[in-house]
C-alpha positions as a Python dict, from the first residue, in 0.01 Angstrom:
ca = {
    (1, 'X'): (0, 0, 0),
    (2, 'X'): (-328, -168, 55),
    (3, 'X'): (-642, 83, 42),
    (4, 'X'): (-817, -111, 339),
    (5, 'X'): (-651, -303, 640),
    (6, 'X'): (-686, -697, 591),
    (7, 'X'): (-786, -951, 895),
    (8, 'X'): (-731, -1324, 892),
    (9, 'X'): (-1024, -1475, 1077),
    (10, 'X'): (-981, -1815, 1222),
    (11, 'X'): (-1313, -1902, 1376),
    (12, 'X'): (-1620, -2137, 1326),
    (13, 'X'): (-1859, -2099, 1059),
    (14, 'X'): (-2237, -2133, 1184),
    (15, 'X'): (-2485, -2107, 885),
    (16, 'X'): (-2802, -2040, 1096),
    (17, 'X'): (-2846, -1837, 1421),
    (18, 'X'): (-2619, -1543, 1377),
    (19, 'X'): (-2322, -1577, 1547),
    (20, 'X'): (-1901, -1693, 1477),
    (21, 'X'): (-1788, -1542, 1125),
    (22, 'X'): (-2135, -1454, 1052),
    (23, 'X'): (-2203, -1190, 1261),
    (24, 'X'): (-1796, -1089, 1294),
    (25, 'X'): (-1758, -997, 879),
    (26, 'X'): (-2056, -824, 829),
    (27, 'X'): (-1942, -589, 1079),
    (28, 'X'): (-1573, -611, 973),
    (29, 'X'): (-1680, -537, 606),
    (30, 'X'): (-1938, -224, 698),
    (31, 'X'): (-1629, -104, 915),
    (32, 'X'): (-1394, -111, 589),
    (33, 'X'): (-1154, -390, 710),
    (34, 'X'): (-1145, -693, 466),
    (35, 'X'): (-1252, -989, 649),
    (36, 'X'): (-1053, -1324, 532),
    (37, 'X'): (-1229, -1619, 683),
    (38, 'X'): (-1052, -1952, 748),
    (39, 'X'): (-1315, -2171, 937),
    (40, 'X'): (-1213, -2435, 1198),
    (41, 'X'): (-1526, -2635, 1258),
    (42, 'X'): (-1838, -2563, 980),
    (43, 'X'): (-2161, -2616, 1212),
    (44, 'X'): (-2547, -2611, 1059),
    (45, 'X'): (-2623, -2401, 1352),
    (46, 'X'): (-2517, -2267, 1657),
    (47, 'X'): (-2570, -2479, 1938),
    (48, 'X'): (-2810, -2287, 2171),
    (49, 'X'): (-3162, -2344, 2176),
    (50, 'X'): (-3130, -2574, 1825),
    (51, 'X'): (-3139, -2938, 1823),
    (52, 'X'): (-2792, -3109, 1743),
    (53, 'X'): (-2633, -2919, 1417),
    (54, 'X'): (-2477, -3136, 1127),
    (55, 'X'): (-2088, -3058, 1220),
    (56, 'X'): (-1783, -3115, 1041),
    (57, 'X'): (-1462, -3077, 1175),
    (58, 'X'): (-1182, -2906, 927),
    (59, 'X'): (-875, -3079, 944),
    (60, 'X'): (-530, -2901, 1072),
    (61, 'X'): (-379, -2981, 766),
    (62, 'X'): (-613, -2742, 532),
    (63, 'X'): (-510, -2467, 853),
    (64, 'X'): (-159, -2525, 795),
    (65, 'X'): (-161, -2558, 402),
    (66, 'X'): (-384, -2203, 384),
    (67, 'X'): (-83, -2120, 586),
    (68, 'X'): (147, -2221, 331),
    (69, 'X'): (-39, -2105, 31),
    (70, 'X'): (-63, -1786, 173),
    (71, 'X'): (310, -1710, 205),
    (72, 'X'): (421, -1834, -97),
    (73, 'X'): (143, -1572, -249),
    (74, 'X'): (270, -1329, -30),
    (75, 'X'): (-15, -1255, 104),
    (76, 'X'): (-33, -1062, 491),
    (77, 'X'): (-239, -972, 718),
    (78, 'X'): (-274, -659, 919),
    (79, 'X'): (-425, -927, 1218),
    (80, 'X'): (-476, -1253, 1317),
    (81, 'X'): (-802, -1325, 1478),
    (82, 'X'): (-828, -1653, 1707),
    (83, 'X'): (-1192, -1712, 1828),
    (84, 'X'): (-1389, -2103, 1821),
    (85, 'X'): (-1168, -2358, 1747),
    (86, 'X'): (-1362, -2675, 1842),
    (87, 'X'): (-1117, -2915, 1895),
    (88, 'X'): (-746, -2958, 2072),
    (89, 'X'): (-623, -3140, 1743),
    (90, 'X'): (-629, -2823, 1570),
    (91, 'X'): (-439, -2665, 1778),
    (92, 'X'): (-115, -2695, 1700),
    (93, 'X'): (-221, -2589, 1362),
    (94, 'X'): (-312, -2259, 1468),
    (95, 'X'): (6, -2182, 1602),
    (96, 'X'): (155, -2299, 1269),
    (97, 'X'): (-88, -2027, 1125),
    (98, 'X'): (45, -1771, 1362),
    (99, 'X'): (378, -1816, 1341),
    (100, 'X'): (425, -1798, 954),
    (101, 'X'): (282, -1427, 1037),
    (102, 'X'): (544, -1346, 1299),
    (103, 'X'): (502, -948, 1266),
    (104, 'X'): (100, -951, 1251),
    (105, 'X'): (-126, -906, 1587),
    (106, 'X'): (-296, -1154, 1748),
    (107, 'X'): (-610, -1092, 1904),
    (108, 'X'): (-759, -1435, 2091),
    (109, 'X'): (-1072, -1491, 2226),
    (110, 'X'): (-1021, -1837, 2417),
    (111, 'X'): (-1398, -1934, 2343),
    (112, 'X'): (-1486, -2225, 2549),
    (113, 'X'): (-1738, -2161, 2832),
    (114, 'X'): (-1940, -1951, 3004),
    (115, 'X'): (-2178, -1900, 3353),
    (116, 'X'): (-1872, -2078, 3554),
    (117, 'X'): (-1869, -2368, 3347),
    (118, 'X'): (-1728, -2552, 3015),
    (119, 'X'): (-1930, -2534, 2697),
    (120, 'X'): (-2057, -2922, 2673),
    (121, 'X'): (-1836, -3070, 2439),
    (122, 'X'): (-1501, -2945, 2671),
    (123, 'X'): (-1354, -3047, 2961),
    (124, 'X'): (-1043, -2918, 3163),
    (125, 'X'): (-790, -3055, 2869),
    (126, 'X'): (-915, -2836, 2632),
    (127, 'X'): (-856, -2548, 2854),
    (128, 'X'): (-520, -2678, 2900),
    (129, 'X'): (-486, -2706, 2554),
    (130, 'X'): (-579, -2327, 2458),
    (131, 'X'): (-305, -2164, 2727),
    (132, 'X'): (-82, -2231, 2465),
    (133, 'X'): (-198, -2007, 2257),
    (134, 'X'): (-147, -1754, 2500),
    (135, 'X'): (192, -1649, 2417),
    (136, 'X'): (162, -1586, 2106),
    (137, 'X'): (-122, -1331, 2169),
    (138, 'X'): (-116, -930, 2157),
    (139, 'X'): (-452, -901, 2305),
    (140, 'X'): (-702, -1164, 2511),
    (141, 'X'): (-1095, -1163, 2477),
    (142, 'X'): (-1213, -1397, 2741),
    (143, 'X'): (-1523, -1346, 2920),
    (144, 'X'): (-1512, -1393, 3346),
    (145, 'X'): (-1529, -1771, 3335),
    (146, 'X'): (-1284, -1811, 3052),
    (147, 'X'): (-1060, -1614, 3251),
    (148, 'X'): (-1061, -1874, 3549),
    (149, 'X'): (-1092, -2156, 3333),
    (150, 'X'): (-752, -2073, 3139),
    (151, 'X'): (-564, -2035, 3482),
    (152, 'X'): (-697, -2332, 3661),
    (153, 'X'): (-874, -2132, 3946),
    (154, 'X'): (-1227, -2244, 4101),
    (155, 'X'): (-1493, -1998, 3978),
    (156, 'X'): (-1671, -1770, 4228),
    (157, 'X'): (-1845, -1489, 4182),
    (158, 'X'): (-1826, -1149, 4380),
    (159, 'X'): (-2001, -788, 4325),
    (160, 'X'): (-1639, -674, 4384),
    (161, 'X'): (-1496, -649, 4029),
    (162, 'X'): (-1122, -610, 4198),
    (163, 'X'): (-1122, -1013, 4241),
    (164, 'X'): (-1046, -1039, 3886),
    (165, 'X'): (-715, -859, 3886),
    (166, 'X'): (-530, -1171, 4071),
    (167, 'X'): (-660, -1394, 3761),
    (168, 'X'): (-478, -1083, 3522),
    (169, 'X'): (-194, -1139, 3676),
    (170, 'X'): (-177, -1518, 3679),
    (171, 'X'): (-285, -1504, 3301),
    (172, 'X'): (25, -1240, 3275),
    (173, 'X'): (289, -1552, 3332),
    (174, 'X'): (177, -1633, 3018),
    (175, 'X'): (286, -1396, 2830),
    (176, 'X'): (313, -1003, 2773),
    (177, 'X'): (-74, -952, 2614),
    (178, 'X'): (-362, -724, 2741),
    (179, 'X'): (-662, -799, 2847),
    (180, 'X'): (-1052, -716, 2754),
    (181, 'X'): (-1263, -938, 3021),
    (182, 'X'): (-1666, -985, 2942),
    (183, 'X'): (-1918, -1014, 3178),
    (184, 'X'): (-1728, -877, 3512),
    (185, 'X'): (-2024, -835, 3780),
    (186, 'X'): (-1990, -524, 4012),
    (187, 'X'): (-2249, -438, 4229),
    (188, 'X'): (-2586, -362, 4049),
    (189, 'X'): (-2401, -420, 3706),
    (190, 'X'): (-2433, -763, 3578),
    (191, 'X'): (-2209, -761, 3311),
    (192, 'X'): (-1926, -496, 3295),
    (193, 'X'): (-1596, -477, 3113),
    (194, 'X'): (-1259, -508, 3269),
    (195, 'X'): (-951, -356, 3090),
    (196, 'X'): (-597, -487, 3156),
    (197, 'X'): (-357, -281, 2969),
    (198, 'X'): (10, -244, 3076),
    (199, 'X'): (-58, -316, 3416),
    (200, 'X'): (-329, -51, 3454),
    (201, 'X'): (-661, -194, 3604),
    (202, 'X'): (-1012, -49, 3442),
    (203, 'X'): (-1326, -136, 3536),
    (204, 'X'): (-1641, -29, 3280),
    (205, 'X'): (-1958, -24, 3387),
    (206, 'X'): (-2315, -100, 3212),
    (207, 'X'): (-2610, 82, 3399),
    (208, 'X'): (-2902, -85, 3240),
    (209, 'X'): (-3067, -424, 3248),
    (210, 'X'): (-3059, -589, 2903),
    (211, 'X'): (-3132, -946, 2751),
    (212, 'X'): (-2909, -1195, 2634),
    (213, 'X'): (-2895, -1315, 2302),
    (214, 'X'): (-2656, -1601, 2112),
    (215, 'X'): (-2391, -1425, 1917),
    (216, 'X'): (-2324, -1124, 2112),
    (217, 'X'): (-1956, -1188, 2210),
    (218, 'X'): (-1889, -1227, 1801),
    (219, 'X'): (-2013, -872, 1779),
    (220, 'X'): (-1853, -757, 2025),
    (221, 'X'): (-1515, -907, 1900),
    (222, 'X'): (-1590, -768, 1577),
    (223, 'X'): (-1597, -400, 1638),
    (224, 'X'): (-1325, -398, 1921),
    (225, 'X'): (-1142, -578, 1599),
    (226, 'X'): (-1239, -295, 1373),
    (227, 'X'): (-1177, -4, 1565),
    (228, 'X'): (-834, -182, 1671),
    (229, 'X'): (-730, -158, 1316),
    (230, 'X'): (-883, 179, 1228),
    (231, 'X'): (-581, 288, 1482),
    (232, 'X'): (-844, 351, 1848),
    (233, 'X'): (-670, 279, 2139),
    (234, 'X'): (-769, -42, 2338),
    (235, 'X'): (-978, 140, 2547),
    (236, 'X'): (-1171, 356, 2270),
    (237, 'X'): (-1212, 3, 2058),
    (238, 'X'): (-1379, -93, 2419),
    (239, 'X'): (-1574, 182, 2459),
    (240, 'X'): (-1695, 181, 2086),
    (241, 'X'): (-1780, -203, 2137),
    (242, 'X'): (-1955, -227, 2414),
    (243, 'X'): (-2187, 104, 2261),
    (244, 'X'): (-2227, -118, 1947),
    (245, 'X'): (-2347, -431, 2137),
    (246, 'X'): (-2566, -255, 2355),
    (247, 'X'): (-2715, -80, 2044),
    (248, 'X'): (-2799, -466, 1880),
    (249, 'X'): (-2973, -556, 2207),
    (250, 'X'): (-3182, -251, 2248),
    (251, 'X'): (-3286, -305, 1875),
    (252, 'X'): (-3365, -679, 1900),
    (253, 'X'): (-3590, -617, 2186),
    (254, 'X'): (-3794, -423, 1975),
    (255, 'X'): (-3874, -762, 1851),
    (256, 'X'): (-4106, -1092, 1937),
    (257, 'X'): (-3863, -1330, 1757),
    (258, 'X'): (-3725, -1677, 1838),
    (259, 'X'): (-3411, -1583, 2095),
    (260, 'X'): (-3212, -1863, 1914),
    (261, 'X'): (-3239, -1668, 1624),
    (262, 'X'): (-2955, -1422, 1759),
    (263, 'X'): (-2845, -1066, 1768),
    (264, 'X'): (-3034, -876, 1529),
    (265, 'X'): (-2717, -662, 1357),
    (266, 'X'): (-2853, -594, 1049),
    (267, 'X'): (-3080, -326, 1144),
    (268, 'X'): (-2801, -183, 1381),
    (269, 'X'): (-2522, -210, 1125),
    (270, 'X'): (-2707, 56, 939),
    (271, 'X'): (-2598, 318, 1160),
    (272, 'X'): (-2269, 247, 1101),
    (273, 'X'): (-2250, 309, 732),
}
């Protein structure tokens, strides 16, 4: 038996600005869960608030062939993490990745827009595209756009936070997978926290005002991954996530620094040890 719980991360690597794999195995790692990185798109930078990175694209075949390498090691994984993938031609990989693993949890977070709109470099295909990953998922991360963009809807926004339980259930044809949905408006809160779990609707609630930063959603994704694992329910991993997040923001305000930059962790990641 394995003395700590091992995650297979399938994200994008972005060397500069604090966000993707860097800011999700730092936390992983303080946490005691052995991150395992396998990068789908290397980037010099994140892309917010930095001129155009130097990108390269990592071919489905090196997915696949880690894949391969890693069975005939035997090697497992307590978790599959889906987050950036960058491309629809890598795709298909991924679920070649998933399905060598057919015992191990899946925990997706379709990464591809935000504020009611695509990222830049996607369009409606690529939203296409990622639904089929939805199957083979135990738990969904999206944020509120995300969630219309996967199921085809127009976007509107409403203070009443019981709109998004329609888009739940449309996402639910998909398959049998819960849901953790970012940035849910509701009244005076800007960005709250729906839970979807077996049919049972939660809304959580943020009472304070705080600043965005580039990399937040990684965090995020990387406690609620931890906690998962260290056997919390979905809705303590929540709980425990959203207190995390709100902890980095509170301590990077502390701070006149460039907001491309990122989350400041670091300092909060100290805490957790």
């Amino acid at each position: 038996m394995r003395p700590v719980k091992k995650v297979a991360l399938l994200h994008d690597l972005c060397c500069v600005g604090k966000a993707a794999l860097m800011n999700m195995m730092p936390i992983l790692s303080v946490m005691g869960i052995e991150a395992c990185p396998i990068p789908t798109i290397l980037l010099s930078t994140h892309t917010g608030g930095y001129k155009t990175p130097a990108i390269s694209h990592i071919p489905g075949d090196y997915i696949r062939n880690c894949a391969d390498h890693y069975k005939k090691e035997q090697i497992s994984f307590d978790a599959i993490f889906i987050g950036y993938l960058g491309s629809v031609q890598i795709i298909d990989s991924v679920i070649y990745f998933i399905e060598q693993f057919p015992d191990t949890m899946v925990i997706f977070d379709p990464i591809m827009g935000d504020h009611g709109q695509y990222y830049s470099n996607f369009d409606a295909s690529y939203g296409k595209a990622m639904r089929k990953l939805l199957p083979y998922a135990d738990v969904i991360l999206p944020n509120l756009t995300e969630c219309y963009l996967l199921t085809g809807k127009e976007y509107q926004i409403t203070g009443n936070h019981r709109n998004v339980l329609p888009l739940c259930k449309e996402l639910r044809k998909y398959g049998n997978f819960d849901m953790v949905i970012t940035s849910v408006p509701k009244d005076d809160c800007k960005k709250g926290i729906v839970l979807y779990e077996d049919n049972a609707f939660l809304y959580i609630g943020n009472g304070e005002v705080l600043s965005e930063y580039h990399g937040t959603g990684d965090a995020f994704d990387g406690m609620f991954l931890s906690k998962l694992l260290q056997g919390y329910s979905l809705l303590e991993s929540v709980q425990a996530s959203h207190a995390f997040v709100c902890a980095c923001i509170q301590e990077s305000q502390k701070f006149d620094y460039p907001e491309r930059e990122g989350l400041l962790i670091e300092k909060t990641l100290r805490r957790l040890v």
